mmCIF file of C-alpha atoms in Angstrom:
data_model
loop_
_atom_site.group_PDB
_atom_site.id
_atom_site.type_symbol
_atom_site.label_atom_id
_atom_site.label_comp_id
_atom_site.label_asym_id
_atom_site.label_seq_id
_atom_site.Cartn_x
_atom_site.Cartn_y
_atom_site.Cartn_z
ATOM 1 C CA GLN A 1 -0.142 46.563 31.126
ATOM 2 C CA GLY A 2 -2.968 47.290 33.558
ATOM 3 C CA ARG A 3 -2.413 46.733 37.269
ATOM 4 C CA TYR A 4 -5.480 45.747 39.260
ATOM 5 C CA PRO A 5 -6.360 44.397 42.705
ATOM 6 C CA PRO A 6 -6.688 40.679 42.009
ATOM 7 C CA GLY A 7 -9.415 40.003 44.541
ATOM 8 C CA SER A 8 -10.328 36.385 45.020
ATOM 9 C CA VAL A 9 -8.236 34.967 42.166
ATOM 10 C CA PHE A 10 -5.270 35.691 44.463
ATOM 11 C CA LYS A 11 -6.622 32.992 46.792
ATOM 12 C CA ILE A 12 -5.052 30.505 44.380
ATOM 13 C CA LEU A 13 -1.615 31.692 45.520
ATOM 14 C CA VAL A 14 -2.570 31.687 49.196
ATOM 15 C CA ALA A 15 -3.886 28.138 48.879
ATOM 16 C CA ALA A 16 -0.693 27.045 47.103
ATOM 17 C CA ALA A 17 1.448 28.574 49.865
ATOM 18 C CA ALA A 18 -0.635 26.902 52.568
ATOM 19 C CA LEU A 19 -0.506 23.487 50.899
ATOM 20 C CA ASP A 20 3.273 23.780 50.503
ATOM 21 C CA LYS A 21 3.466 24.551 54.209
ATOM 22 C CA GLY A 22 1.283 21.546 55.054
ATOM 23 C CA LEU A 23 -1.691 23.702 56.063
ATOM 24 C CA ALA A 24 -5.258 22.811 55.109
ATOM 25 C CA PRO A 25 -7.142 23.750 58.275
ATOM 26 C CA ILE A 26 -10.815 23.891 59.090
ATOM 27 C CA TYR A 27 -11.924 27.361 60.209
ATOM 28 C CA SER A 28 -15.144 28.732 61.568
ATOM 29 C CA CYS A 29 -16.503 31.304 59.100
ATOM 30 C CA PRO A 30 -19.282 33.168 60.936
ATOM 31 C CA ALA A 31 -21.544 35.775 59.413
ATOM 32 C CA MET A 32 -19.981 38.596 61.428
ATOM 33 C CA GLY A 33 -16.594 37.887 59.870
ATOM 34 C CA TYR A 34 -13.002 37.818 61.049
ATOM 35 C CA ILE A 35 -11.215 40.591 62.943
ATOM 36 C CA ALA A 36 -7.469 40.495 62.336
ATOM 37 C CA GLY A 37 -6.426 43.050 64.953
ATOM 38 C CA PRO A 38 -7.558 45.752 67.363
ATOM 39 C CA ASP A 39 -9.454 48.686 65.884
ATOM 40 C CA THR A 40 -9.747 46.767 62.601
ATOM 41 C CA PRO A 41 -13.093 46.336 60.851
ATOM 42 C CA PRO A 42 -14.202 42.741 60.291
ATOM 43 C CA ILE A 43 -13.468 40.996 57.018
ATOM 44 C CA ARG A 44 -16.741 39.483 55.828
ATOM 45 C CA ASP A 45 -17.962 37.297 53.023
ATOM 46 C CA SER A 46 -19.820 38.944 50.151
ATOM 47 C CA GLU A 47 -22.959 37.011 51.070
ATOM 48 C CA TYR A 48 -23.244 39.078 54.256
ATOM 49 C CA TYR A 49 -23.735 42.238 52.203
ATOM 50 C CA ALA A 50 -25.957 40.556 49.612
ATOM 51 C CA TYR A 51 -28.303 39.396 52.361
ATOM 52 C CA ALA A 52 -28.238 42.825 54.010
ATOM 53 C CA ARG A 53 -29.288 44.493 50.758
ATOM 54 C CA ARG A 54 -32.369 42.251 50.756
ATOM 55 C CA GLY A 55 -33.111 43.013 54.388
ATOM 56 C CA ALA A 56 -32.144 39.475 55.400
ATOM 57 C CA VAL A 57 -29.581 38.086 57.840
ATOM 58 C CA TRP A 58 -26.687 36.030 56.493
ATOM 59 C CA PRO A 59 -26.213 32.906 58.660
ATOM 60 C CA GLY A 60 -22.544 32.457 57.738
ATOM 61 C CA TRP A 61 -20.831 29.413 56.256
ATOM 62 C CA GLY A 62 -20.053 27.712 59.525
ATOM 63 C CA ARG A 63 -16.966 25.499 59.479
ATOM 64 C CA LEU A 64 -15.136 25.209 56.151
ATOM 65 C CA ASN A 65 -12.135 23.265 54.922
ATOM 66 C CA LEU A 66 -9.794 24.600 52.229
ATOM 67 C CA GLU A 67 -11.623 23.002 49.302
ATOM 68 C CA GLN A 68 -14.989 24.318 50.496
ATOM 69 C CA ALA A 69 -13.519 27.772 51.125
ATOM 70 C CA LEU A 70 -12.192 27.949 47.556
ATOM 71 C CA ALA A 71 -15.526 26.774 46.169
ATOM 72 C CA HIS A 72 -17.422 29.420 48.178
ATOM 73 C CA SER A 73 -14.620 32.013 47.803
ATOM 74 C CA SER A 74 -14.803 32.741 51.521
ATOM 75 C CA ASN A 75 -12.976 35.906 52.542
ATOM 76 C CA VAL A 76 -13.379 34.981 56.201
ATOM 77 C CA TYR A 77 -11.547 31.694 55.660
ATOM 78 C CA PHE A 78 -8.710 33.074 53.555
ATOM 79 C CA ALA A 79 -8.070 36.021 55.862
ATOM 80 C CA GLN A 80 -7.482 33.511 58.658
ATOM 81 C CA LEU A 81 -5.407 31.252 56.420
ATOM 82 C CA GLY A 82 -3.197 34.124 55.295
ATOM 83 C CA VAL A 83 -2.480 35.099 58.890
ATOM 84 C CA ALA A 84 -1.749 31.454 59.775
ATOM 85 C CA CYS A 85 0.747 31.195 56.885
ATOM 86 C CA GLY A 86 2.560 34.302 58.121
ATOM 87 C CA THR A 87 4.453 37.118 56.454
ATOM 88 C CA ASP A 88 7.531 35.095 55.461
ATOM 89 C CA VAL A 89 5.420 32.565 53.554
ATOM 90 C CA PHE A 90 3.445 35.381 51.910
ATOM 91 C CA HIS A 91 6.595 37.162 50.751
ATOM 92 C CA ALA A 92 8.145 33.919 49.482
ATOM 93 C CA MET A 93 5.053 32.995 47.477
ATOM 94 C CA THR A 94 4.631 36.407 45.849
ATOM 95 C CA ALA A 95 8.344 36.322 44.970
ATOM 96 C CA ARG A 96 7.977 32.895 43.303
ATOM 97 C CA ALA A 97 4.935 34.199 41.416
ATOM 98 C CA GLN A 98 7.088 37.189 40.351
ATOM 99 C CA ILE A 99 4.286 39.615 41.191
ATOM 100 C CA ASN A 100 6.742 42.490 41.646
ATOM 101 C CA ALA A 101 8.559 41.826 38.362
ATOM 102 C CA PRO A 102 7.590 42.667 34.785
ATOM 103 C CA LEU A 103 7.005 39.542 32.700
ATOM 104 C CA VAL A 104 8.708 39.384 29.287
ATOM 105 C CA TYR A 105 6.357 37.955 26.665
ATOM 106 C CA LEU A 106 8.175 38.795 23.406
ATOM 107 C CA GLN A 107 11.890 38.929 22.646
ATOM 108 C CA THR A 108 13.072 40.408 19.350
ATOM 109 C CA SER A 109 16.339 41.615 17.893
ATOM 110 C CA SER A 110 15.312 45.176 18.739
ATOM 111 C CA GLY A 111 14.322 44.538 22.337
ATOM 112 C CA GLU A 112 11.639 43.072 24.588
ATOM 113 C CA LEU A 113 7.973 43.527 25.261
ATOM 114 C CA ARG A 114 7.027 43.056 28.883
ATOM 115 C CA SER A 115 4.121 43.513 31.223
ATOM 116 C CA ALA A 116 3.994 46.077 33.970
ATOM 117 C CA ALA A 117 5.230 44.936 37.370
ATOM 118 C CA GLY A 118 2.618 44.228 39.985
ATOM 119 C CA ASN A 119 2.747 45.280 43.614
ATOM 120 C CA ALA A 120 3.031 42.810 46.472
ATOM 121 C CA PRO A 121 3.936 45.053 49.406
ATOM 122 C CA ASP A 122 6.067 44.166 52.390
ATOM 123 C CA VAL A 123 3.852 43.321 55.317
ATOM 124 C CA THR A 124 4.562 42.853 59.014
ATOM 125 C CA ARG A 125 1.144 43.092 60.688
ATOM 126 C CA PRO A 126 -1.522 40.381 60.670
ATOM 127 C CA ARG A 127 -4.331 42.853 59.989
ATOM 128 C CA LYS A 128 -2.671 43.940 56.739
ATOM 129 C CA LEU A 129 -1.786 40.372 55.818
ATOM 130 C CA ALA A 130 -5.431 39.361 56.243
ATOM 131 C CA MET A 131 -6.483 41.911 53.605
ATOM 132 C CA LEU A 132 -3.706 40.941 51.211
ATOM 133 C CA ALA A 133 -4.675 37.264 51.537
ATOM 134 C CA ILE A 134 -8.059 38.028 49.965
ATOM 135 C CA GLY A 135 -6.448 40.000 47.137
ATOM 136 C CA GLN A 136 -7.230 43.464 48.495
ATOM 137 C CA GLY A 137 -5.283 46.222 50.230
ATOM 138 C CA ASP A 138 -2.245 47.499 48.349
ATOM 139 C CA LEU A 139 -1.936 44.347 46.255
ATOM 140 C CA LEU A 140 -1.876 44.767 42.456
ATOM 141 C CA ALA A 141 -1.301 42.332 39.599
ATOM 142 C CA THR A 142 -1.606 42.304 35.829
ATOM 143 C CA PRO A 143 -3.832 39.764 34.065
ATOM 144 C CA LEU A 144 -0.641 38.173 32.704
ATOM 145 C CA HIS A 145 0.629 37.506 36.244
ATOM 146 C CA VAL A 146 -2.680 35.853 37.097
ATOM 147 C CA ALA A 147 -2.567 33.756 33.919
ATOM 148 C CA CYS A 148 0.991 32.639 34.722
ATOM 149 C CA PHE A 149 0.298 31.470 38.257
ATOM 150 C CA THR A 150 -2.880 29.752 37.035
ATOM 151 C CA ALA A 151 -0.761 27.974 34.431
ATOM 152 C CA ALA A 152 1.686 26.932 37.153
ATOM 153 C CA VAL A 153 -1.041 24.956 38.918
ATOM 154 C CA ALA A 154 -1.887 23.277 35.613
ATOM 155 C CA ALA A 155 1.805 22.499 34.969
ATOM 156 C CA GLY A 156 2.540 20.672 38.210
ATOM 157 C CA GLY A 157 3.823 23.709 40.067
ATOM 158 C CA GLU A 158 6.199 25.124 37.420
ATOM 159 C CA MET A 159 5.584 28.672 36.150
ATOM 160 C CA PRO A 160 5.721 28.676 32.347
ATOM 161 C CA ARG A 161 7.377 31.623 30.658
ATOM 162 C CA PRO A 162 4.786 33.588 28.666
ATOM 163 C CA ARG A 163 5.402 33.883 24.937
ATOM 164 C CA LEU A 164 3.493 35.774 22.293
ATOM 165 C CA ARG A 165 5.000 33.891 19.343
ATOM 166 C CA ALA A 166 3.951 30.276 18.877
ATOM 167 C CA ASP A 167 7.263 29.403 17.207
ATOM 168 C CA GLU A 168 9.285 30.543 20.222
ATOM 169 C CA ALA A 169 10.607 27.717 22.369
ATOM 170 C CA PRO A 170 8.713 27.265 25.642
ATOM 171 C CA GLY A 171 10.509 28.012 28.869
ATOM 172 C CA ARG A 172 10.011 28.200 32.616
ATOM 173 C CA LEU A 173 10.132 30.997 35.153
ATOM 174 C CA GLY A 174 10.730 28.677 38.121
ATOM 175 C CA ALA A 175 8.779 26.657 40.665
ATOM 176 C CA LEU A 176 5.659 28.167 42.199
ATOM 177 C CA CYS A 177 4.864 25.239 44.482
ATOM 178 C CA SER A 178 5.517 21.522 44.816
ATOM 179 C CA PRO A 179 3.918 19.049 42.386
ATOM 180 C CA HIS A 180 1.944 17.607 45.305
ATOM 181 C CA ALA A 181 0.530 21.019 46.229
ATOM 182 C CA ALA A 182 -0.299 21.749 42.585
ATOM 183 C CA GLU A 183 -2.142 18.437 42.228
ATOM 184 C CA ARG A 184 -4.221 19.024 45.343
ATOM 185 C CA LEU A 185 -4.948 22.596 44.337
ATOM 186 C CA ALA A 186 -6.029 21.536 40.834
ATOM 187 C CA THR A 187 -8.531 19.158 42.412
ATOM 188 C CA MET A 188 -9.884 21.996 44.547
ATOM 189 C CA LEU A 189 -10.155 24.364 41.583
ATOM 190 C CA ARG A 190 -12.054 21.670 39.716
ATOM 191 C CA ALA A 191 -14.488 21.512 42.661
ATOM 192 C CA ALA A 192 -14.839 25.317 42.558
ATOM 193 C CA VAL A 193 -16.121 25.029 38.984
ATOM 194 C CA ARG A 194 -18.135 21.858 39.487
ATOM 195 C CA ASP A 195 -19.842 22.882 42.734
ATOM 196 C CA GLY A 196 -18.872 26.461 43.599
ATOM 197 C CA THR A 197 -18.846 30.031 42.344
ATOM 198 C CA GLY A 198 -17.349 28.965 39.001
ATOM 199 C CA ARG A 199 -20.050 26.470 38.054
ATOM 200 C CA GLY A 200 -21.124 28.571 35.080
ATOM 201 C CA ALA A 201 -17.828 27.628 33.390
ATOM 202 C CA ASP A 202 -18.393 23.878 33.689
ATOM 203 C CA VAL A 203 -18.227 23.079 29.985
ATOM 204 C CA PRO A 204 -19.383 19.460 29.527
ATOM 205 C CA GLY A 205 -16.533 17.027 28.981
ATOM 206 C CA LEU A 206 -13.805 19.615 29.571
ATOM 207 C CA GLU A 207 -13.305 19.411 33.366
ATOM 208 C CA VAL A 208 -12.483 23.104 33.755
ATOM 209 C CA CYS A 209 -10.557 24.101 36.905
ATOM 210 C CA GLY A 210 -10.905 27.739 37.904
ATOM 211 C CA LYS A 211 -11.574 30.586 40.292
ATOM 212 C CA THR A 212 -13.833 33.614 40.210
ATOM 213 C CA GLY A 213 -12.789 36.970 41.607
ATOM 214 C CA THR A 214 -14.510 40.208 42.523
ATOM 215 C CA ALA A 215 -12.067 42.957 43.463
ATOM 216 C CA GLN A 216 -13.015 46.180 45.190
ATOM 217 C CA ALA A 217 -11.440 49.193 43.529
ATOM 218 C CA PRO A 218 -11.499 52.878 44.461
ATOM 219 C CA GLY A 219 -13.631 55.256 42.473
ATOM 220 C CA GLY A 220 -16.267 52.946 41.068
ATOM 221 C CA ASP A 221 -17.655 49.456 40.656
ATOM 222 C CA ASP A 222 -15.693 46.299 41.425
ATOM 223 C CA HIS A 223 -13.460 44.621 38.861
ATOM 224 C CA ALA A 224 -14.557 41.164 37.694
ATOM 225 C CA TRP A 225 -12.120 38.265 37.264
ATOM 226 C CA PHE A 226 -12.197 34.649 36.189
ATOM 227 C CA THR A 227 -9.123 32.488 35.651
ATOM 228 C CA CYS A 228 -9.053 28.828 34.711
ATOM 229 C CA PHE A 229 -7.285 25.975 32.942
ATOM 230 C CA ALA A 230 -8.578 22.947 31.068
ATOM 231 C CA PRO A 231 -8.814 20.033 30.722
ATOM 232 C CA ARG A 232 -8.169 18.816 34.268
ATOM 233 C CA ARG A 233 -5.855 16.063 33.020
ATOM 234 C CA ALA A 234 -3.197 17.019 30.453
ATOM 235 C CA PRO A 235 -4.193 20.715 30.436
ATOM 236 C CA ARG A 236 -3.979 22.528 27.100
ATOM 237 C CA LEU A 237 -5.533 25.923 27.844
ATOM 238 C CA VAL A 238 -5.325 28.740 30.352
ATOM 239 C CA VAL A 239 -7.921 31.502 30.148
ATOM 240 C CA THR A 240 -7.788 34.605 32.344
ATOM 241 C CA VAL A 241 -10.458 37.278 31.974
ATOM 242 C CA LEU A 242 -10.634 40.699 33.594
ATOM 243 C CA VAL A 243 -13.635 42.987 33.065
ATOM 244 C CA GLU A 244 -12.905 46.460 34.381
ATOM 245 C CA ARG A 245 -15.728 47.662 36.633
ATOM 246 C CA GLY A 246 -17.593 44.496 35.716
ATOM 247 C CA GLY A 247 -18.905 43.709 39.185
ATOM 248 C CA PHE A 248 -19.155 40.046 40.154
ATOM 249 C CA GLY A 249 -16.654 37.795 38.436
ATOM 250 C CA ALA A 250 -19.154 34.968 38.057
ATOM 251 C CA ARG A 251 -21.602 37.291 36.320
ATOM 252 C CA THR A 252 -19.407 39.113 33.789
ATOM 253 C CA ALA A 253 -15.888 37.669 33.503
ATOM 254 C CA LEU A 254 -16.861 33.996 33.682
ATOM 255 C CA PRO A 255 -19.201 34.041 30.629
ATOM 256 C CA VAL A 256 -16.380 35.502 28.506
ATOM 257 C CA ALA A 257 -14.071 32.681 29.606
ATOM 258 C CA ARG A 258 -16.743 30.071 28.915
ATOM 259 C CA ALA A 259 -17.269 31.405 25.387
ATOM 260 C CA LEU A 260 -13.514 31.185 24.729
ATOM 261 C CA LEU A 261 -13.390 27.634 26.103
ATOM 262 C CA GLU A 262 -16.311 26.577 23.923
ATOM 263 C CA ASP A 263 -14.612 28.076 20.865
ATOM 264 C CA ALA A 264 -11.435 26.191 21.770
ATOM 265 C CA VAL A 265 -13.374 22.920 21.898
ATOM 266 C CA ARG A 266 -14.871 23.604 18.469
ATOM 267 C CA LEU A 267 -11.401 24.359 17.077
ATOM 268 C CA GLY A 268 -9.914 21.182 18.543
ATOM 269 C CA LEU A 269 -7.508 23.075 20.808
ATOM 270 C CA THR A 270 -8.363 21.010 23.883
ATOM 271 C CA ARG A 271 -7.154 17.735 22.365
ATOM 272 C CA PRO A 272 -3.726 16.373 23.307
ATOM 273 C CA GLU A 273 -0.967 17.185 20.814
ATOM 274 C CA GLY A 274 -0.993 14.880 17.829
ATOM 275 C CA GLU A 275 -4.615 13.838 18.340
ATOM 276 C CA GLY A 276 -6.937 14.845 15.502
ATOM 277 C CA GLU A 277 -6.788 18.134 13.667
ATOM 278 C CA SER A 278 -5.080 21.164 15.227
#
């Protein structure tokens, strides 16, 4: 039921929207960041602040493409990409992801159990859109929303309907993005685990595809996120982890997800249906 700023896991949705729109640009991502409008502080990558804490100077990423930006989780890149997509694309994507709707996960004769609704605010100004594109600002989502849009990438662009009971028939919530966009995005999320911030979740033989997230939150430490699916081909699992006030996603949320993935391998849950023991 908790609603949290999603931070960098929201970049999955921004990337999906961009790919559907035919956008996969190369942007300059300098150390000093990106300024989305007048009298607006720059949006910077976390490395800038990490270097500053050590008394060093962050050189910046230079020029990045979309796959590299996901692997590095570059705020500077995704702020620019969000602005390039525009407000209409942002609103359409958050609507398809049903961020503003509660998600029903159990239906019984006496009623329903559902998640809280998230909050994807209306936006008209680029400077606000730039913050929302990196999962900050007024944006809120539940872990179930994040798990569902992660599952959509694994399922060829279709959002599966969450269900708590295994004997309940599976269903769909609708299309998140095109199959082509989902396929390209899955490849990029695999690279983010193989070569990027999610490399700690690279369980041998499983080809995990995922994204770390570190979300600033008022009143304390950052929230830590990691969301993923596996295996890359014929996915069987989605794991989404949130650690409240956990700091960096790669440091605290990712190890929890890896432990769950390793348990799933031991239990045979990553095998295709009908193959071996269940």
